[in-house]
XYZ file of C-alpha atoms in Angstrom:
84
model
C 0.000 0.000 0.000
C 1.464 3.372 -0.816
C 1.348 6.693 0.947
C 1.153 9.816 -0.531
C -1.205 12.172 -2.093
C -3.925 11.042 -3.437
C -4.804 12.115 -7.210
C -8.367 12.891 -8.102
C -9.984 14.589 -10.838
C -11.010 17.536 -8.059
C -7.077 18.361 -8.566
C -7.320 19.422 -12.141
C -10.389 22.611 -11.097
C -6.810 24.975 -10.299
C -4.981 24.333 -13.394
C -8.170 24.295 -15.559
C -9.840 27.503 -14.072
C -6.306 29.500 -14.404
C -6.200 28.419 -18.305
C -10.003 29.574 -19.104
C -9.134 33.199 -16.951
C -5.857 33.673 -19.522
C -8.203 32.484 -22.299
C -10.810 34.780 -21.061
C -8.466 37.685 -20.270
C -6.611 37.547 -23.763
C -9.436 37.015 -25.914
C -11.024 40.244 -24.288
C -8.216 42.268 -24.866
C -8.327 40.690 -28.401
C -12.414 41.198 -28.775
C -12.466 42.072 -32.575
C -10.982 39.328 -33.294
C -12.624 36.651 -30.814
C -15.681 37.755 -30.795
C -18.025 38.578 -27.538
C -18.750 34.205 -26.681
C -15.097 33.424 -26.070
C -14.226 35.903 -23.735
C -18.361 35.184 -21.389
C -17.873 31.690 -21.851
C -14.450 31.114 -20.765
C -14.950 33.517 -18.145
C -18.152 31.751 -16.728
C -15.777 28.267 -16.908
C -12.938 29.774 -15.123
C -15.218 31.011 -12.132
C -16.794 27.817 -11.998
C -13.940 25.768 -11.949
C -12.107 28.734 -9.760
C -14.745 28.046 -7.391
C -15.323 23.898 -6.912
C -11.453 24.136 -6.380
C -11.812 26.400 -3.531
C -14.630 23.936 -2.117
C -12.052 21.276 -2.564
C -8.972 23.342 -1.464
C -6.544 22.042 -3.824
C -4.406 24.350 -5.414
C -6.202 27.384 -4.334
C -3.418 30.191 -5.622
C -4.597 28.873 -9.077
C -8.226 29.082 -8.296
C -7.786 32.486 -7.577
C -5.887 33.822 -10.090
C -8.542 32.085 -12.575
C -11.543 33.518 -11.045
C -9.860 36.841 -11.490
C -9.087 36.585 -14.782
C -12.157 35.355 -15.827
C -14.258 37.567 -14.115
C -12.336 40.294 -15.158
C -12.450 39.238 -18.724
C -15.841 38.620 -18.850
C -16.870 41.450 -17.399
C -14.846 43.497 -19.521
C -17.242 42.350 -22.209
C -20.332 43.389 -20.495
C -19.446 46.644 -19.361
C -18.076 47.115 -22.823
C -21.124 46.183 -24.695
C -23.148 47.824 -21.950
C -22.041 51.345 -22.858
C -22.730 51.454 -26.478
């Protein structure tokens, strides 16, 4: 029997919630080209996932950093679209 940490899926909601915030954060920046969807939808993923890590607490530096960035990206969108 082996000691150690234990590896379940729940360990993968940091890493995968950091990547949709950078996706959400540099398609925003880039919105002509990606269009309004990337940015909200990557942004909604990234707080999801940002959040079921924090449930979990695994990894919770990344879980941060993604909500952030995907919040921020996404609502860069809305407030952007909001004032024309």
């Amino acid at each position: 029997m082996t000691t150690g940490p234990v590896d379940t899926p729940a360990r993968a909601y940091g890493p995968v919630a950091l990547v949709f915030g950078i996706v959400a954060a540099v398609s925003a920046a880039f919105l002509g080209i990606a269009g309004i969807g990337i940015p909200v939808l990557a942004g909604a993923l990234a707080v999801t996932f940002g959040v079921l890590g924090l449930n979990h607490n695994l990894r919770r530096a990344q879980c941060v950093v993604g909500i952030v960035t995907g919040a921020a990206g996404a609502l860069y969108v809305i407030a952007l679209l909001s004032a024309f």
